[in-house]
PDB file of C-alpha atoms in Angstrom:
ATOM      1  CA  MET A   1      18.742  42.240  -1.426  1.00 56.00           C
ATOM      2  CA  ARG A   2      19.174  39.218  -3.607  1.00 50.00           C
ATOM      3  CA  ASN A   3      22.603  37.614  -3.618  1.00 47.00           C
ATOM      4  CA  ILE A   4      22.835  34.912  -6.250  1.00 42.00           C
ATOM      5  CA  ALA A   5      26.572  34.589  -6.079  1.00 40.00           C
ATOM      6  CA  PHE A   6      28.204  34.370  -2.708  1.00 34.00           C
ATOM      7  CA  ASN A   7      29.481  31.512  -0.630  1.00 34.00           C
ATOM      8  CA  PRO A   8      29.315  33.536   2.607  1.00 35.00           C
ATOM      9  CA  VAL A   9      32.159  33.635   5.106  1.00 34.00           C
ATOM     10  CA  LYS A  10      31.186  33.868   8.776  1.00 32.00           C
ATOM     11  CA  MET A  11      33.121  36.359  10.887  1.00 31.00           C
ATOM     12  CA  SER A  12      32.950  37.010  14.595  1.00 29.00           C
ATOM     13  CA  SER A  13      33.302  40.796  14.377  1.00 30.00           C
ATOM     14  CA  PRO A  14      32.793  43.555  11.784  1.00 33.00           C
ATOM     15  CA  MET A  15      35.563  44.186   9.283  1.00 32.00           C
ATOM     16  CA  GLN A  16      37.478  47.433   9.460  1.00 33.00           C
ATOM     17  CA  ILE A  17      36.257  49.962   6.916  1.00 29.00           C
ATOM     18  CA  TRP A  18      39.411  52.065   6.569  1.00 30.00           C
ATOM     19  CA  ARG A  19      40.477  52.487   2.945  1.00 34.00           C
ATOM     20  CA  SER A  20      42.150  54.878   0.547  1.00 35.00           C
ATOM     21  CA  ASP A  21      40.165  57.414  -1.457  1.00 40.00           C
ATOM     22  CA  ILE A  22      38.531  56.237  -4.672  1.00 43.00           C
ATOM     23  CA  PRO A  23      37.092  58.357  -7.484  1.00 48.00           C
ATOM     24  CA  SER A  24      33.390  59.189  -7.486  1.00 47.00           C
ATOM     25  CA  PHE A  25      33.488  60.113 -11.224  1.00 53.00           C
ATOM     26  CA  GLY A  26      32.709  63.753 -10.491  1.00 54.00           C
ATOM     27  CA  GLU A  27      29.926  65.241 -12.600  1.00 58.00           C
ATOM     28  CA  ASP A  28      30.539  63.044 -15.672  1.00 68.00           C
ATOM     29  CA  ALA A  29      27.898  60.337 -15.837  1.00 78.00           C
ATOM     30  CA  ASN A  30      28.830  58.958 -19.252  1.00 82.00           C
ATOM     31  CA  CYS A  31      32.057  57.243 -18.198  1.00 82.00           C
ATOM     32  CA  LEU A  32      30.550  55.232 -15.363  1.00 83.00           C
ATOM     33  CA  ILE A  33      27.333  54.467 -17.268  1.00 87.00           C
ATOM     34  CA  SER A  34      29.407  53.007 -20.106  1.00 87.00           C
ATOM     35  CA  LEU A  35      31.471  50.858 -17.729  1.00 87.00           C
ATOM     36  CA  ILE A  36      28.431  49.567 -15.867  1.00 90.00           C
ATOM     37  CA  ARG A  37      26.686  48.713 -19.127  1.00 91.00           C
ATOM     38  CA  GLN A  38      29.732  46.701 -20.219  1.00 90.00           C
ATOM     39  CA  GLN A  39      29.691  44.823 -16.933  1.00 90.00           C
ATOM     40  CA  ILE A  40      25.963  44.092 -17.035  1.00 92.00           C
ATOM     41  CA  VAL A  41      26.318  42.716 -20.564  1.00 91.00           C
ATOM     42  CA  GLN A  42      28.996  40.331 -19.282  1.00 90.00           C
ATOM     43  CA  VAL A  43      26.822  38.982 -16.458  1.00 90.00           C
ATOM     44  CA  SER A  44      23.502  39.012 -18.332  1.00 88.00           C
ATOM     45  CA  PRO A  45      20.816  37.892 -18.492  1.00 92.00           C
ATOM     46  CA  LEU A  46      19.762  39.314 -15.147  1.00 93.00           C
ATOM     47  CA  PRO A  47      16.571  38.074 -13.487  1.00 94.00           C
ATOM     48  CA  VAL A  48      13.599  40.278 -14.347  1.00 93.00           C
ATOM     49  CA  GLY A  49      13.021  43.110 -11.874  1.00 94.00           C
ATOM     50  CA  THR A  50      16.498  43.162 -10.341  1.00 95.00           C
ATOM     51  CA  VAL A  51      18.809  46.147  -9.840  1.00 96.00           C
ATOM     52  CA  TYR A  52      22.563  45.726 -10.331  1.00 95.00           C
ATOM     53  CA  PHE A  53      24.807  46.568  -7.353  1.00 94.00           C
ATOM     54  CA  GLY A  54      28.045  44.866  -8.284  1.00 91.00           C
ATOM     55  CA  VAL A  55      29.861  41.600  -8.826  1.00 89.00           C
ATOM     56  CA  SER A  56      30.950  38.926  -6.391  1.00 84.00           C
ATOM     57  CA  ILE A  57      34.629  39.014  -5.522  1.00 81.00           C
ATOM     58  CA  ARG A  58      34.602  35.231  -5.286  1.00 77.00           C
ATOM     59  CA  ASP A  59      32.970  34.033  -8.482  1.00 79.00           C
ATOM     60  CA  GLY A  60      32.035  37.050 -10.607  1.00 81.00           C
ATOM     61  CA  ARG A  61      28.290  36.579 -10.397  1.00 84.00           C
ATOM     62  CA  PRO A  62      26.060  39.656  -9.960  1.00 91.00           C
ATOM     63  CA  VAL A  63      24.828  41.050  -6.669  1.00 90.00           C
ATOM     64  CA  LEU A  64      21.254  42.223  -7.185  1.00 92.00           C
ATOM     65  CA  LEU A  65      18.353  43.916  -5.444  1.00 92.00           C
ATOM     66  CA  ASP A  66      15.006  42.322  -6.274  1.00 94.00           C
ATOM     67  CA  ILE A  67      12.520  45.200  -6.461  1.00 93.00           C
ATOM     68  CA  LYS A  68       9.552  42.939  -7.157  1.00 90.00           C
ATOM     69  CA  THR A  69       9.312  42.055  -3.467  1.00 89.00           C
ATOM     70  CA  PRO A  70       9.562  44.438  -0.469  1.00 89.00           C
ATOM     71  CA  ASN A  71      11.995  42.149   1.309  1.00 83.00           C
ATOM     72  CA  PRO A  72      14.604  42.725   2.615  1.00 81.00           C
ATOM     73  CA  GLY A  73      13.685  46.410   2.836  1.00 89.00           C
ATOM     74  CA  SER A  74      15.659  49.653   2.939  1.00 91.00           C
ATOM     75  CA  ILE A  75      19.450  49.613   2.715  1.00 92.00           C
ATOM     76  CA  LEU A  76      22.032  51.361   4.908  1.00 90.00           C
ATOM     77  CA  LEU A  77      25.422  52.007   3.267  1.00 91.00           C
ATOM     78  CA  CYS A  78      28.151  52.947   5.731  1.00 87.00           C
ATOM     79  CA  GLY A  79      31.828  53.800   5.409  1.00 82.00           C
ATOM     80  CA  ASP A  80      34.541  56.341   6.037  1.00 77.00           C
ATOM     81  CA  ARG A  81      34.518  59.608   4.164  1.00 75.00           C
ATOM     82  CA  SER A  82      35.734  59.276   0.552  1.00 72.00           C
ATOM     83  CA  SER A  83      35.373  55.509   0.747  1.00 78.00           C
ATOM     84  CA  GLY A  84      33.267  55.023  -2.374  1.00 82.00           C
ATOM     85  CA  LYS A  85      29.705  55.339  -1.098  1.00 88.00           C
ATOM     86  CA  THR A  86      28.739  57.917  -3.715  1.00 88.00           C
ATOM     87  CA  ALA A  87      30.460  55.865  -6.431  1.00 88.00           C
ATOM     88  CA  LEU A  88      28.344  52.831  -5.514  1.00 92.00           C
ATOM     89  CA  LEU A  89      25.116  54.852  -5.635  1.00 94.00           C
ATOM     90  CA  LYS A  90      26.128  56.201  -9.038  1.00 93.00           C
ATOM     91  CA  ALA A  91      26.840  52.666 -10.231  1.00 92.00           C
ATOM     92  CA  VAL A  92      23.345  51.592  -9.173  1.00 95.00           C
ATOM     93  CA  ALA A  93      21.851  54.608 -10.967  1.00 95.00           C
ATOM     94  CA  SER A  94      23.901  53.816 -14.074  1.00 94.00           C
ATOM     95  CA  GLY A  95      22.628  50.255 -14.143  1.00 95.00           C
ATOM     96  CA  ILE A  96      19.034  51.445 -13.869  1.00 96.00           C
ATOM     97  CA  THR A  97      19.448  53.555 -17.019  1.00 95.00           C
ATOM     98  CA  TYR A  98      20.493  50.456 -18.964  1.00 94.00           C
ATOM     99  CA  VAL A  99      18.207  47.756 -17.588  1.00 95.00           C
ATOM    100  CA  PHE A 100      14.891  49.571 -17.093  1.00 96.00           C
ATOM    101  CA  ASP A 101      12.563  51.833 -18.999  1.00 94.00           C
ATOM    102  CA  SER A 102      12.283  55.242 -17.337  1.00 92.00           C
ATOM    103  CA  GLN A 103       8.513  54.784 -17.132  1.00 89.00           C
ATOM    104  CA  ASP A 104       9.015  51.749 -14.899  1.00 93.00           C
ATOM    105  CA  VAL A 105      11.979  52.548 -12.640  1.00 94.00           C
ATOM    106  CA  GLN A 106      13.501  55.882 -11.659  1.00 92.00           C
ATOM    107  CA  PHE A 107      15.893  57.191  -9.031  1.00 94.00           C
ATOM    108  CA  ALA A 108      16.047  60.404  -7.004  1.00 91.00           C
ATOM    109  CA  ILE A 109      18.965  61.865  -5.072  1.00 90.00           C
ATOM    110  CA  VAL A 110      18.855  63.818  -1.818  1.00 87.00           C
ATOM    111  CA  THR A 111      22.247  65.154  -0.764  1.00 85.00           C
ATOM    112  CA  SER A 112      24.096  68.210   0.449  1.00 76.00           C
ATOM    113  CA  ALA A 113      27.834  67.493   0.544  1.00 75.00           C
ATOM    114  CA  HIS A 114      27.787  65.671  -2.814  1.00 78.00           C
ATOM    115  CA  TYR A 115      25.260  67.820  -4.673  1.00 82.00           C
ATOM    116  CA  SER A 116      27.694  69.035  -7.343  1.00 84.00           C
ATOM    117  CA  GLU A 117      28.936  65.496  -7.995  1.00 88.00           C
ATOM    118  CA  TRP A 118      25.462  64.403  -9.100  1.00 91.00           C
ATOM    119  CA  GLN A 119      24.955  67.160 -11.684  1.00 89.00           C
ATOM    120  CA  GLY A 120      25.674  64.802 -14.580  1.00 88.00           C
ATOM    121  CA  TRP A 121      22.863  62.491 -13.507  1.00 89.00           C
ATOM    122  CA  LYS A 122      20.022  64.959 -12.922  1.00 88.00           C
ATOM    123  CA  ASN A 123      19.048  65.357 -16.596  1.00 90.00           C
ATOM    124  CA  LEU A 124      18.870  61.636 -17.343  1.00 93.00           C
ATOM    125  CA  PRO A 125      15.355  60.381 -18.202  1.00 94.00           C
ATOM    126  CA  HIS A 126      15.497  57.989 -15.242  1.00 94.00           C
ATOM    127  CA  CYS A 127      16.280  60.752 -12.710  1.00 93.00           C
ATOM    128  CA  ALA A 128      13.186  61.930 -10.845  1.00 88.00           C
ATOM    129  CA  GLY A 129      15.103  64.768  -9.218  1.00 86.00           C
ATOM    130  CA  LEU A 130      18.265  65.982  -7.503  1.00 87.00           C
ATOM    131  CA  PHE A 131      17.602  67.748  -4.210  1.00 84.00           C
ATOM    132  CA  SER A 132      19.767  69.437  -1.610  1.00 79.00           C
ATOM    133  CA  SER A 133      19.113  68.382   1.978  1.00 69.00           C
ATOM    134  CA  ASN A 134      20.150  71.807   3.274  1.00 66.00           C
ATOM    135  CA  HIS A 135      17.713  74.186   4.956  1.00 56.00           C
ATOM    136  CA  GLY A 136      15.301  71.500   6.068  1.00 59.00           C
ATOM    137  CA  ILE A 137      14.331  70.398   2.568  1.00 59.00           C
ATOM    138  CA  LEU A 138      14.839  66.764   3.602  1.00 63.00           C
ATOM    139  CA  THR A 139      11.683  67.055   5.691  1.00 62.00           C
ATOM    140  CA  ASP A 140       9.707  68.344   2.707  1.00 65.00           C
ATOM    141  CA  ILE A 141      10.950  65.574   0.425  1.00 70.00           C
ATOM    142  CA  VAL A 142      10.288  62.790   2.902  1.00 67.00           C
ATOM    143  CA  ASP A 143       6.853  64.254   3.640  1.00 64.00           C
ATOM    144  CA  ALA A 144       6.021  64.294  -0.072  1.00 67.00           C
ATOM    145  CA  LEU A 145       7.220  60.712  -0.505  1.00 71.00           C
ATOM    146  CA  VAL A 146       5.117  59.522   2.411  1.00 62.00           C
ATOM    147  CA  VAL A 147       2.098  60.974   0.617  1.00 62.00           C
ATOM    148  CA  TRP A 148       3.301  59.382  -2.630  1.00 63.00           C
ATOM    149  CA  THR A 149       3.365  55.938  -1.022  1.00 60.00           C
ATOM    150  CA  SER A 150      -0.327  56.222  -0.161  1.00 56.00           C
ATOM    151  CA  CYS A 151      -1.291  56.892  -3.777  1.00 55.00           C
ATOM    152  CA  SER A 152      -1.428  54.647  -6.817  1.00 48.00           C
ATOM    153  CA  ASN A 153       1.550  55.168  -9.126  1.00 59.00           C
ATOM    154  CA  ALA A 154       0.828  52.562 -11.798  1.00 60.00           C
ATOM    155  CA  GLY A 155       3.508  50.270 -10.430  1.00 74.00           C
ATOM    156  CA  GLN A 156       6.399  52.682 -10.978  1.00 85.00           C
ATOM    157  CA  THR A 157       9.385  52.038  -8.715  1.00 92.00           C
ATOM    158  CA  LEU A 158      11.598  54.757  -7.229  1.00 92.00           C
ATOM    159  CA  LEU A 159      15.045  54.201  -5.731  1.00 94.00           C
ATOM    160  CA  LEU A 160      15.699  57.060  -3.303  1.00 92.00           C
ATOM    161  CA  PHE A 161      19.400  57.751  -2.709  1.00 93.00           C
ATOM    162  CA  ILE A 162      20.055  59.763   0.463  1.00 89.00           C
ATOM    163  CA  ASP A 163      23.738  60.454  -0.090  1.00 88.00           C
ATOM    164  CA  GLY A 164      25.531  61.661   3.010  1.00 81.00           C
ATOM    165  CA  LEU A 165      22.839  61.630   5.677  1.00 77.00           C
ATOM    166  CA  ARG A 166      23.949  63.453   8.808  1.00 69.00           C
ATOM    167  CA  MET A 167      22.218  63.097  12.134  1.00 56.00           C
ATOM    168  CA  VAL A 168      21.860  66.887  12.248  1.00 54.00           C
ATOM    169  CA  ASP A 169      19.517  66.533   9.243  1.00 56.00           C
ATOM    170  CA  LEU A 170      17.118  64.630  11.497  1.00 58.00           C
ATOM    171  CA  TRP A 171      16.797  67.039  14.388  1.00 57.00           C
ATOM    172  CA  GLY A 172      13.169  67.196  15.386  1.00 63.00           C
ATOM    173  CA  LYS A 173      10.631  64.459  16.046  1.00 67.00           C
ATOM    174  CA  LYS A 174       8.801  65.055  12.773  1.00 68.00           C
ATOM    175  CA  ARG A 175      11.882  64.342  10.673  1.00 68.00           C
ATOM    176  CA  TYR A 176      12.709  61.210  12.637  1.00 74.00           C
ATOM    177  CA  SER A 177       9.173  59.902  12.351  1.00 78.00           C
ATOM    178  CA  LEU A 178       8.774  60.650   8.643  1.00 78.00           C
ATOM    179  CA  LEU A 179      12.069  59.071   7.665  1.00 81.00           C
ATOM    180  CA  GLN A 180      11.484  56.012   9.827  1.00 83.00           C
ATOM    181  CA  ASP A 181       8.077  55.508   8.210  1.00 84.00           C
ATOM    182  CA  LEU A 182       9.584  55.845   4.756  1.00 85.00           C
ATOM    183  CA  LEU A 183      12.406  53.406   5.534  1.00 88.00           C
ATOM    184  CA  THR A 184      10.024  50.861   7.034  1.00 88.00           C
ATOM    185  CA  PHE A 185       7.100  51.017   4.624  1.00 87.00           C
ATOM    186  CA  GLY A 186       8.546  52.558   1.465  1.00 88.00           C
ATOM    187  CA  PRO A 187       9.523  49.252  -0.215  1.00 91.00           C
ATOM    188  CA  TYR A 188       5.933  48.048   0.177  1.00 88.00           C
ATOM    189  CA  GLN A 189       4.889  51.028  -1.974  1.00 86.00           C
ATOM    190  CA  ASN A 190       7.704  50.719  -4.535  1.00 90.00           C
ATOM    191  CA  ILE A 191      10.044  53.255  -2.902  1.00 91.00           C
ATOM    192  CA  TRP A 192      13.460  51.814  -2.059  1.00 94.00           C
ATOM    193  CA  PRO A 193      15.527  54.108   0.207  1.00 92.00           C
ATOM    194  CA  ILE A 194      19.286  53.586   0.102  1.00 94.00           C
ATOM    195  CA  VAL A 195      20.898  55.691   2.820  1.00 91.00           C
ATOM    196  CA  ALA A 196      24.629  56.423   2.671  1.00 90.00           C
ATOM    197  CA  THR A 197      26.260  57.783   5.806  1.00 86.00           C
ATOM    198  CA  ASP A 198      29.702  58.185   7.330  1.00 84.00           C
ATOM    199  CA  ALA A 199      30.925  55.621   9.837  1.00 81.00           C
ATOM    200  CA  GLU A 200      30.436  57.993  12.758  1.00 78.00           C
ATOM    201  CA  ASN A 201      26.662  57.837  12.261  1.00 77.00           C
ATOM    202  CA  PHE A 202      26.403  54.060  11.925  1.00 75.00           C
ATOM    203  CA  SER A 203      25.630  53.183  15.531  1.00 73.00           C
ATOM    204  CA  LYS A 204      22.805  55.732  15.692  1.00 72.00           C
ATOM    205  CA  LEU A 205      21.192  54.672  12.415  1.00 69.00           C
ATOM    206  CA  ALA A 206      21.721  50.964  13.038  1.00 63.00           C
ATOM    207  CA  SER A 207      19.776  51.312  16.277  1.00 67.00           C
ATOM    208  CA  TRP A 208      16.661  51.833  14.169  1.00 72.00           C
ATOM    209  CA  GLY A 209      16.708  48.073  13.746  1.00 68.00           C
ATOM    210  CA  SER A 210      13.943  46.914  11.440  1.00 74.00           C
ATOM    211  CA  CYS A 211      13.996  50.169   9.449  1.00 84.00           C
ATOM    212  CA  PHE A 212      16.941  48.773   7.475  1.00 85.00           C
ATOM    213  CA  GLY A 213      16.795  45.310   5.974  1.00 85.00           C
ATOM    214  CA  ARG A 214      20.439  45.233   4.840  1.00 86.00           C
ATOM    215  CA  HIS A 215      23.711  46.853   5.853  1.00 85.00           C
ATOM    216  CA  LEU A 216      26.455  47.507   3.297  1.00 89.00           C
ATOM    217  CA  PHE A 217      29.975  48.595   4.231  1.00 88.00           C
ATOM    218  CA  SER A 218      32.774  50.089   2.174  1.00 84.00           C
ATOM    219  CA  MET A 219      35.891  47.940   2.354  1.00 71.00           C
ATOM    220  CA  PRO A 220      39.666  48.398   2.110  1.00 56.00           C
ATOM    221  CA  GLY A 221      41.018  47.817  -1.388  1.00 55.00           C
ATOM    222  CA  CYS A 222      43.289  44.819  -1.888  1.00 50.00           C
ATOM    223  CA  GLY A 223      44.201  44.629  -5.568  1.00 46.00           C
ATOM    224  CA  ASP A 224      45.561  46.455  -8.583  1.00 44.00           C
ATOM    225  CA  SER A 225      42.230  48.155  -9.220  1.00 44.00           C
ATOM    226  CA  VAL A 226      40.438  50.530  -6.880  1.00 43.00           C
ATOM    227  CA  PHE A 227      37.322  48.490  -7.605  1.00 49.00           C
ATOM    228  CA  ASP A 228      38.738  45.298  -6.062  1.00 46.00           C
ATOM    229  CA  PHE A 229      37.143  44.240  -2.755  1.00 46.00           C
ATOM    230  CA  GLU A 230      35.080  47.371  -2.732  1.00 78.00           C
ATOM    231  CA  PHE A 231      32.126  46.642  -0.468  1.00 89.00           C
ATOM    232  CA  ALA A 232      30.637  43.986   1.790  1.00 87.00           C
ATOM    233  CA  MET A 233      27.044  43.081   2.498  1.00 85.00           C
ATOM    234  CA  ARG A 234      26.248  42.039   6.050  1.00 70.00           C
ATOM    235  CA  GLU A 235      23.408  39.722   6.943  1.00 62.00           C
ATOM    236  CA  ASP A 236      23.538  38.600  10.574  1.00 65.00           C
ATOM    237  CA  SER A 237      27.147  37.351  10.978  1.00 74.00           C
ATOM    238  CA  VAL A 238      27.649  36.603   7.277  1.00 73.00           C
ATOM    239  CA  TRP A 239      29.843  38.879   5.147  1.00 79.00           C
ATOM    240  CA  CYS A 240      29.636  38.891   1.342  1.00 82.00           C
ATOM    241  CA  PRO A 241      32.324  40.977  -0.444  1.00 86.00           C
ATOM    242  CA  PHE A 242      31.628  42.506  -3.855  1.00 89.00           C
ATOM    243  CA  SER A 243      32.949  45.172  -6.208  1.00 86.00           C
ATOM    244  CA  ILE A 244      31.306  47.685  -8.515  1.00 87.00           C
ATOM    245  CA  LEU A 245      33.060  46.175 -11.523  1.00 79.00           C
ATOM    246  CA  GLY A 246      34.087  42.556 -11.727  1.00 65.00           C
ATOM    247  CA  SER A 247      37.249  42.905 -13.770  1.00 50.00           C
ATOM    248  CA  SER A 248      40.235  45.164 -13.189  1.00 44.00           C
ATOM    249  CA  ASP A 249      40.734  45.009 -16.968  1.00 41.00           C
ATOM    250  CA  LEU A 250      37.759  47.343 -17.439  1.00 40.00           C
ATOM    251  CA  VAL A 251      39.186  50.230 -15.466  1.00 39.00           C
ATOM    252  CA  ASN A 252      42.401  50.775 -13.556  1.00 34.00           C
ATOM    253  CA  PHE A 253      43.451  53.976 -11.826  1.00 29.00           C
ATOM    254  CA  ALA A 254      46.997  54.682 -10.685  1.00 25.00           C
TER     255      ALA A 254
END
């Protein structure tokens, strides 16, 4: 993940991730897409081949994922339930629709608990598919993507959002192995997995070590807007706080 904004603050222990509920924008994609487009215009021009994640709390510069290089690798997004993980994934998807041509970059969503919340995104030209992870379908999807990574896809990039991964979804050695392969090698074949999970699963997923190149955490709000101090990126002992939107003037919920 490329951070072109932060002056990192070193901390000796992880921040608490308790926070109040924030909206995930339900099934309506248009509202969030419009807001993200406004924000990207404010911080543009973005470097070529970068995906928008948010804006630095400290100086308002964009936090970006460089998809031209496989480093740092797959991303793990962790936080309490209703802490904004789905909202962040939707913000990333919204930015993709504005910055990239659908022939070059697409996203796909695998989820169970949040399936209905993604309905407004599934018909967008940039959406490669919305899939439920119930009934073992996660195995089928990961298996298909592993095959996809071994084929030539004319340079097309896919961001794979696994929204609400539960450890029960991974019962069985085949599922573990397939997902680990995808997390480790996917970015080298233009597939970028971003896995969102509840805090209770963090220790188990974090133990996969090199499978995830970056850890993101949802953060407690500390401002007038629910988008203030929204998330933090962790790299070693360095914490970099950022929000989906950089200005509380754009949107403010009571």
